[in-house]
Amino acid sequence: LTSRIQHLLDCTEEEDKILAVTFTKKAAMEMQHRLERSLSLQEEEVLGEGEYEEGEITQEEYGTKKSTSLNRVTLGTFHSICAKILRWHGPHLSTLPSLSSSDTIMDGNFVIMDQSDQLKLIKEILTSLGIDL
């Protein structure tokens, strides 16, 4: 998958964006590291020994290109990508018929809790209410 992303970065217009979705945080982190490593290796191959002929790309220019390439890629888990969409477009989603009838306003002020976070919160609430299980 990293090779496909690299290929798309090389072959598409600079304005084009790439969305890469994984199911786990570990996979997203590994893919991010692989992509960064792949771009660094490509940079080393292009720049070689640092001797540039007129008209060739300089190290500074290539570093900017590498940074721009990484900015074109949105990479994350299914949940993190969906959370970004909700945060970016929450006000528009609030106008949907299923939400507009309630007092729900999608303002981006929310968190996504995994199972352990949920359990911890429930225990804290029960403790604060004096309920001991």
Short mmCIF file of C-alpha atoms in Angstrom, two decimals:
data_model
loop_
_atom_site.label_atom_id
_atom_site.label_comp_id
_atom_site.label_asym_id
_atom_site.label_seq_id
_atom_site.Cartn_x
_atom_site.Cartn_y
_atom_site.Cartn_z
CA LEU A 1 0.00 0.00 0.00
CA THR A 2 2.87 2.36 0.77
CA SER A 3 4.27 1.74 -2.73
CA ARG A 4 0.90 2.60 -4.25
CA ILE A 5 0.77 5.85 -2.28
CA GLN A 6 4.33 6.66 -3.38
CA HIS A 7 3.36 5.94 -7.00
CA LEU A 8 0.31 8.21 -6.73
CA LEU A 9 2.46 10.98 -5.25
CA ASP A 10 4.88 10.65 -8.15
CA CYS A 11 2.28 10.41 -10.93
CA THR A 12 -0.53 12.77 -9.93
CA GLU A 13 -0.88 16.53 -9.87
CA GLU A 14 0.40 18.38 -6.82
CA GLU A 15 -3.14 19.53 -5.97
CA ASP A 16 -4.45 15.95 -5.78
CA LYS A 17 -5.00 14.50 -2.32
CA ILE A 18 -4.66 10.90 -1.21
CA LEU A 19 -6.71 9.25 1.54
CA ALA A 20 -5.28 6.10 3.13
CA VAL A 21 -7.45 4.33 5.70
CA THR A 22 -6.35 1.59 8.09
CA PHE A 23 -8.21 -0.27 10.81
CA THR A 24 -5.65 0.01 13.60
CA LYS A 25 -3.48 2.77 15.04
CA LYS A 26 -0.46 0.49 14.76
CA ALA A 27 -1.03 -0.01 11.03
CA ALA A 28 -1.49 3.74 10.50
CA MET A 29 1.74 4.51 12.36
CA GLU A 30 3.67 1.83 10.44
CA MET A 31 2.36 3.14 7.13
CA GLN A 32 3.30 6.72 8.08
CA HIS A 33 6.85 5.61 8.98
CA ARG A 34 7.18 3.58 5.78
CA LEU A 35 5.98 6.48 3.67
CA GLU A 36 8.40 8.90 5.35
CA ARG A 37 11.24 6.40 4.89
CA SER A 38 10.30 5.85 1.25
CA LEU A 39 10.28 9.60 0.57
CA SER A 40 13.65 9.96 2.33
CA LEU A 41 15.18 7.16 0.25
CA GLN A 42 13.80 8.74 -2.89
CA GLU A 43 15.29 12.07 -1.80
CA GLU A 44 18.72 10.44 -1.32
CA GLU A 45 18.54 8.82 -4.76
CA VAL A 46 17.58 12.08 -6.46
CA LEU A 47 20.09 14.22 -4.64
CA GLY A 48 22.98 11.75 -4.77
CA GLU A 49 26.20 13.27 -3.58
CA GLY A 50 24.89 16.82 -3.43
CA GLU A 51 26.47 17.98 -6.66
CA TYR A 52 23.88 19.76 -8.76
CA GLU A 53 24.00 20.81 -12.34
CA GLU A 54 22.18 23.91 -13.49
CA GLY A 55 18.44 23.31 -13.73
CA GLU A 56 18.47 20.33 -11.36
CA ILE A 57 16.54 20.30 -8.13
CA THR A 58 18.45 21.41 -5.02
CA GLN A 59 18.34 19.75 -1.62
CA GLU A 60 16.26 22.62 -0.21
CA GLU A 61 13.77 22.40 -3.09
CA TYR A 62 13.51 18.64 -2.70
CA GLY A 63 12.90 18.95 1.05
CA THR A 64 10.01 21.29 0.27
CA LYS A 65 8.69 18.82 -2.31
CA LYS A 66 8.90 15.97 0.23
CA SER A 67 7.02 18.01 2.82
CA THR A 68 4.37 18.92 0.25
CA SER A 69 4.03 15.25 -0.70
CA LEU A 70 3.37 14.27 2.92
CA ASN A 71 0.80 17.07 3.21
CA ARG A 72 -1.10 15.57 0.27
CA VAL A 73 -1.67 12.33 2.20
CA THR A 74 -4.35 11.99 4.85
CA LEU A 75 -3.54 8.80 6.68
CA GLY A 76 -5.31 7.31 9.66
CA THR A 77 -7.66 4.78 11.10
CA PHE A 78 -11.25 4.51 9.98
CA HIS A 79 -12.34 6.12 13.25
CA SER A 80 -9.83 8.99 13.14
CA ILE A 81 -10.71 9.83 9.52
CA CYS A 82 -14.44 9.85 10.34
CA ALA A 83 -13.77 12.05 13.39
CA LYS A 84 -11.90 14.53 11.17
CA ILE A 85 -14.82 14.62 8.74
CA LEU A 86 -17.25 15.25 11.61
CA ARG A 87 -15.05 18.03 12.98
CA TRP A 88 -14.51 19.69 9.60
CA HIS A 89 -18.12 19.42 8.42
CA GLY A 90 -20.08 19.29 11.67
CA PRO A 91 -22.07 22.49 11.07
CA HIS A 92 -23.22 21.17 7.68
CA LEU A 93 -24.16 17.81 9.20
CA SER A 94 -26.28 19.56 11.83
CA THR A 95 -28.69 20.55 9.05
CA LEU A 96 -29.52 16.92 8.23
CA PRO A 97 -33.19 16.13 8.95
CA SER A 98 -32.32 13.48 11.53
CA LEU A 99 -30.28 16.00 13.54
CA SER A 100 -32.10 19.26 12.85
CA SER A 101 -35.18 18.17 14.82
CA SER A 102 -33.11 17.75 17.99
CA ASP A 103 -30.99 20.24 19.87
CA THR A 104 -27.84 18.50 18.66
CA ILE A 105 -25.22 20.83 17.24
CA MET A 106 -22.20 19.23 15.63
CA ASP A 107 -19.58 21.78 16.66
CA GLY A 108 -16.57 19.45 16.65
CA ASN A 109 -16.42 19.44 20.44
CA PHE A 110 -16.42 15.71 21.08
CA VAL A 111 -14.06 12.85 21.82
CA ILE A 112 -13.98 9.28 20.66
CA MET A 113 -13.50 6.88 23.52
CA ASP A 114 -12.25 3.35 23.21
CA GLN A 115 -13.60 0.60 25.43
CA SER A 116 -11.05 1.11 28.22
CA ASP A 117 -11.75 4.88 28.30
CA GLN A 118 -15.48 4.18 28.50
CA LEU A 119 -15.04 1.76 31.38
CA LYS A 120 -12.80 4.22 33.24
CA LEU A 121 -15.38 7.00 32.84
CA ILE A 122 -18.22 4.79 34.05
CA LYS A 123 -16.20 3.78 37.11
CA GLU A 124 -15.43 7.45 37.87
CA ILE A 125 -19.11 8.38 37.60
CA LEU A 126 -20.18 5.48 39.82
CA THR A 127 -17.54 6.40 42.40
CA SER A 128 -18.63 10.05 42.39
CA LEU A 129 -22.23 8.92 42.96
CA GLY A 130 -21.13 6.70 45.84
CA ILE A 131 -22.04 3.49 44.04
CA ASP A 132 -19.63 0.64 44.69
CA LEU A 133 -19.83 -2.44 42.53
#
